């Protein structure tokens, strides 16, 4: 039988959830950085095979929120916890089962306690990630501890980076999916708009280039995408919360912003398959992470699905920002 369903990728921050999603799709659908809470939206990634269609839902890491953005991120993850047909809980094999992981387990247990509307009961699998850098004897206690949870149908050591045992995990995921049709065209890998994907690629390079408080204070708004004969022109604004952060992001003589722009342009060109002219501006929006109105404008909506903002191609840049 053909199987299809939604698979929620759940876990605390920085355990490799987005790397796992990208590995299965063979392309960058979710951005990745060493900083916790890189993922802020629910990101759909669709894997289509002849016998199954797996609709992965990458989620922000479950954590204790400190502001409106954090609350949005946790609500996104909780919505996926309740709606997915299969939950893949990811932990970091290097660190073992932490207290934060235990809290994630408790959320999964609570979600599975309540009946859900769906063709089959919800299943949960555990993926022990990063085993490429873990000595094998360390895995045995983790596997034993996870089996004692009596929460997971399978506990599988994997490496999202090297691909080790990802095929095993995928077969177990598909085995637990309900029977169903293809919901997406085989060539469609995500439901993100082009603006969302480009904005995330720019934010990824800003995260990789900065440290300390800067990555968490960065948001990106794509103002314009204008296809031309030989090049696509992209204009985007990077928002931060304080003037000092703006100065760091621009750098002396604009060197930091130039570095971010060059790296982001390469990623966008790979996505579009053509040359790109990228214009970046940095703007201060004080305490935007605490401002619901600004959060909505920047694409952080409620209910687990990002709210897209589409800006007109015509008009001056100031008009687009006002829009």
XYZ file of C-alpha atoms in Angstrom:
323
model
C 0.000 0.000 0.000
C 1.025 3.607 -0.591
C 1.656 5.456 2.674
C 1.663 9.180 3.351
C 1.533 11.461 6.360
C 3.111 14.217 8.391
C 6.279 13.542 10.380
C 7.115 16.053 13.106
C 10.837 16.467 13.812
C 10.943 17.449 17.494
C 13.698 18.154 20.010
C 15.506 20.750 22.058
C 17.580 23.404 20.235
C 20.739 22.458 18.338
C 20.348 18.677 18.131
C 20.433 18.561 14.308
C 16.751 18.586 13.326
C 17.229 20.826 10.275
C 20.331 18.898 9.171
C 18.224 15.723 9.287
C 15.521 17.293 7.111
C 18.046 18.568 4.541
C 19.755 15.176 4.406
C 16.522 13.424 3.477
C 15.602 15.971 0.812
C 19.093 16.281 -0.653
C 18.908 20.083 -0.675
C 18.876 22.986 1.768
C 15.246 23.537 2.699
C 16.010 24.588 6.285
C 18.960 26.815 7.172
C 21.576 25.515 9.609
C 23.947 27.281 12.011
C 25.780 26.455 15.258
C 23.494 28.857 17.149
C 20.508 27.495 19.119
C 17.021 28.442 17.896
C 18.111 28.955 14.284
C 14.779 27.524 13.084
C 11.906 29.904 13.840
C 9.105 28.563 11.607
C 7.455 25.260 10.909
C 9.268 24.141 7.733
C 7.669 21.581 5.443
C 9.930 19.226 3.505
C 8.333 16.674 1.167
C 10.046 13.401 0.240
C 8.254 11.456 -2.504
C 8.917 7.803 -3.317
C 6.956 5.303 -5.371
C 5.610 3.678 -2.196
C 5.264 6.704 0.107
C 5.147 10.463 0.498
C 6.747 11.666 3.727
C 5.849 15.218 4.724
C 8.480 16.243 7.261
C 7.743 19.172 9.575
C 10.919 20.704 10.965
C 10.233 22.690 14.134
C 11.927 25.257 16.381
C 13.672 23.725 19.373
C 11.486 23.366 22.458
C 12.734 25.761 25.137
C 11.570 28.178 27.829
C 10.509 31.317 25.922
C 11.780 34.717 27.059
C 9.816 36.938 24.650
C 7.009 36.965 22.071
C 9.215 35.422 19.371
C 10.128 32.575 21.716
C 6.467 31.988 22.524
C 5.676 31.882 18.801
C 8.418 29.297 18.260
C 7.204 27.073 21.096
C 3.603 27.297 19.860
C 4.768 26.200 16.400
C 6.462 23.120 17.867
C 3.472 22.306 20.099
C 1.104 22.477 17.106
C 3.245 19.934 15.246
C 3.350 17.727 18.364
C -0.424 17.530 18.284
C -0.953 17.182 14.529
C 1.784 14.896 13.172
C 1.120 11.251 12.311
C 4.632 10.268 13.415
C 6.946 12.113 15.799
C 10.715 11.795 15.370
C 12.328 13.031 18.569
C 15.980 13.951 18.004
C 18.617 14.013 20.753
C 22.347 14.773 20.611
C 24.309 11.550 21.033
C 27.369 13.523 22.138
C 25.561 14.888 25.186
C 23.290 11.971 25.979
C 19.826 12.438 27.464
C 19.737 15.866 29.152
C 17.099 17.451 31.384
C 15.911 19.446 28.376
C 15.490 16.172 26.461
C 13.494 14.759 29.375
C 11.192 17.777 29.168
C 10.713 17.115 25.447
C 9.879 13.472 26.243
C 7.277 14.687 28.738
C 5.677 16.917 26.093
C 5.548 13.996 23.654
C 4.005 11.760 26.305
C 1.387 14.404 27.087
C 0.574 14.944 23.398
C 0.086 11.221 22.828
C -2.216 10.966 25.836
C -4.954 12.890 24.044
C -6.830 11.305 21.129
C -6.101 13.019 17.817
C -8.143 13.334 14.654
C -6.328 11.145 12.151
C -6.398 7.868 10.264
C -4.147 6.092 12.784
C -2.754 6.510 16.320
C 0.299 8.728 16.590
C 3.679 6.943 16.764
C 6.941 8.226 18.212
C 10.503 7.279 17.213
C 13.766 8.372 18.792
C 16.745 9.402 16.646
C 20.050 9.520 18.545
C 21.940 11.922 16.286
C 25.644 12.703 15.777
C 26.791 9.116 16.316
C 29.614 9.713 13.843
C 31.470 11.419 16.721
C 30.275 9.137 19.544
C 32.166 6.038 20.666
C 29.965 2.972 20.292
C 30.118 1.886 23.984
C 28.482 5.202 24.940
C 25.465 4.395 22.775
C 24.425 1.285 24.709
C 23.398 3.106 27.926
C 21.502 5.679 25.839
C 19.632 2.980 23.928
C 18.830 1.217 27.178
C 17.608 4.426 28.850
C 15.451 5.310 25.860
C 13.925 1.830 25.717
C 12.964 2.172 29.397
C 10.969 5.290 28.564
C 8.321 3.013 27.002
C 7.509 5.963 24.774
C 9.241 5.160 21.498
C 8.433 2.422 19.013
C 12.090 2.447 17.895
C 15.336 4.030 19.142
C 17.770 4.420 16.240
C 21.325 5.840 16.289
C 21.907 8.045 13.206
C 24.176 10.703 11.808
C 22.374 13.405 9.850
C 25.786 14.726 8.769
C 27.225 11.521 7.282
C 23.957 9.719 6.484
C 24.685 6.779 8.787
C 21.499 4.733 9.401
C 19.231 7.397 7.891
C 17.857 4.712 5.581
C 16.937 2.584 8.601
C 15.175 5.497 10.297
C 13.301 6.364 7.096
C 12.007 2.807 6.664
C 10.735 2.811 10.256
C 9.058 6.194 9.701
C 7.284 4.945 6.582
C 6.212 1.742 8.344
C 4.359 3.849 10.916
C 2.660 6.167 8.408
C -1.005 5.552 7.561
C -2.083 4.499 4.099
C -2.829 7.497 1.920
C -2.355 9.239 -1.444
C 0.253 11.717 -2.667
C -0.722 15.172 -1.473
C 2.088 17.074 -3.237
C 3.548 16.913 -6.725
C 6.711 14.729 -6.763
C 8.943 17.690 -7.691
C 7.624 19.914 -4.870
C 9.948 19.744 -1.876
C 8.573 22.535 0.333
C 5.689 24.989 0.711
C 7.935 27.951 1.500
C 7.623 30.915 -0.842
C 10.655 32.127 -2.756
C 10.777 35.236 -0.562
C 10.823 33.123 2.592
C 13.626 30.897 1.307
C 15.754 33.838 0.178
C 15.197 35.656 3.468
C 16.271 32.585 5.405
C 19.420 32.160 3.303
C 20.402 35.758 4.084
C 19.683 35.249 7.785
C 21.762 32.058 7.776
C 24.847 33.950 6.589
C 24.270 36.681 9.179
C 24.132 33.968 11.874
C 27.316 32.302 10.637
C 29.205 35.619 10.527
C 28.285 36.931 14.006
C 28.460 35.902 17.645
C 26.985 36.481 21.102
C 23.648 38.304 21.084
C 23.663 39.319 17.416
C 22.295 36.067 15.857
C 19.205 36.048 18.083
C 18.486 39.734 17.334
C 18.545 39.317 13.529
C 15.497 39.144 11.274
C 15.361 39.523 7.494
C 12.647 40.997 5.302
C 12.921 40.571 1.521
C 11.703 43.837 0.026
C 11.888 42.966 -3.655
C 12.705 40.200 -6.137
C 12.982 41.509 -9.691
C 13.807 39.048 -12.484
C 15.803 40.665 -15.282
C 17.213 39.327 -18.546
C 20.542 38.039 -17.222
C 20.279 38.556 -13.478
C 17.722 38.553 -10.651
C 17.825 41.643 -8.436
C 17.058 41.041 -4.752
C 16.721 43.742 -2.118
C 16.418 42.860 1.561
C 16.536 44.559 4.952
C 18.271 42.994 7.948
C 16.659 44.081 11.210
C 18.443 44.237 14.568
C 17.341 45.609 17.941
C 20.037 48.130 18.888
C 22.342 50.635 17.139
C 25.401 48.785 18.461
C 24.222 45.590 16.780
C 23.745 47.496 13.535
C 27.329 48.773 13.718
C 28.667 45.239 14.256
C 26.595 43.839 11.404
C 27.804 46.508 8.973
C 31.409 46.350 10.179
C 34.222 48.828 9.615
C 33.832 50.287 6.143
C 30.960 47.866 5.465
C 33.243 44.802 5.506
C 30.946 42.568 7.581
C 27.845 43.363 5.515
C 29.828 42.767 2.323
C 30.987 39.385 3.618
C 27.407 38.386 4.527
C 26.136 39.594 1.151
C 28.726 37.685 -0.860
C 28.029 34.417 0.977
C 24.251 34.876 0.780
C 24.426 35.722 -2.926
C 26.170 32.417 -3.625
C 23.441 30.493 -1.782
C 20.650 32.375 -3.568
C 22.288 31.763 -6.964
C 22.368 28.042 -6.211
C 18.672 28.192 -5.337
C 17.639 30.173 -8.424
C 20.138 28.731 -10.884
C 21.102 32.160 -12.235
C 23.146 35.248 -11.368
C 21.884 37.462 -8.556
C 22.438 41.100 -7.661
C 21.858 41.400 -3.914
C 21.305 44.679 -2.106
C 21.293 44.603 1.706
C 20.383 47.305 4.225
C 20.510 47.153 8.025
C 17.783 48.786 10.096
C 17.173 49.068 13.858
C 13.735 47.936 15.092
C 13.957 48.192 18.879
C 12.808 45.096 20.807
C 11.176 43.574 17.712
C 11.208 40.137 19.368
C 8.751 41.450 21.978
C 6.498 43.367 19.589
C 3.603 41.279 18.197
C 2.913 43.812 15.436
C 6.526 43.780 14.240
C 6.693 40.007 14.546
C 3.698 39.658 12.247
C 5.258 42.058 9.744
C 8.484 40.069 9.811
C 6.601 36.864 9.013
C 6.219 35.304 12.450
C 2.510 34.520 12.524
C 0.519 32.358 14.915
C -0.741 28.806 14.588
C 2.455 27.184 13.355
C 2.287 28.440 9.762
C 4.434 31.458 8.796
C 2.512 34.443 7.497
C 4.000 35.514 4.159
C 4.359 39.189 3.363
C 4.481 39.898 -0.365
C 5.882 43.259 -1.345
C 5.228 44.993 -4.666
C 7.991 44.895 -7.245
C 7.401 48.484 -8.345
C 7.785 51.721 -6.412
C 10.624 53.186 -4.420
C 12.337 51.287 -1.637
C 10.767 53.620 0.956
C 7.313 52.880 -0.430
C 7.952 49.144 -0.182
C 9.052 49.462 3.443
C 5.973 51.513 4.288
C 3.827 48.885 2.562
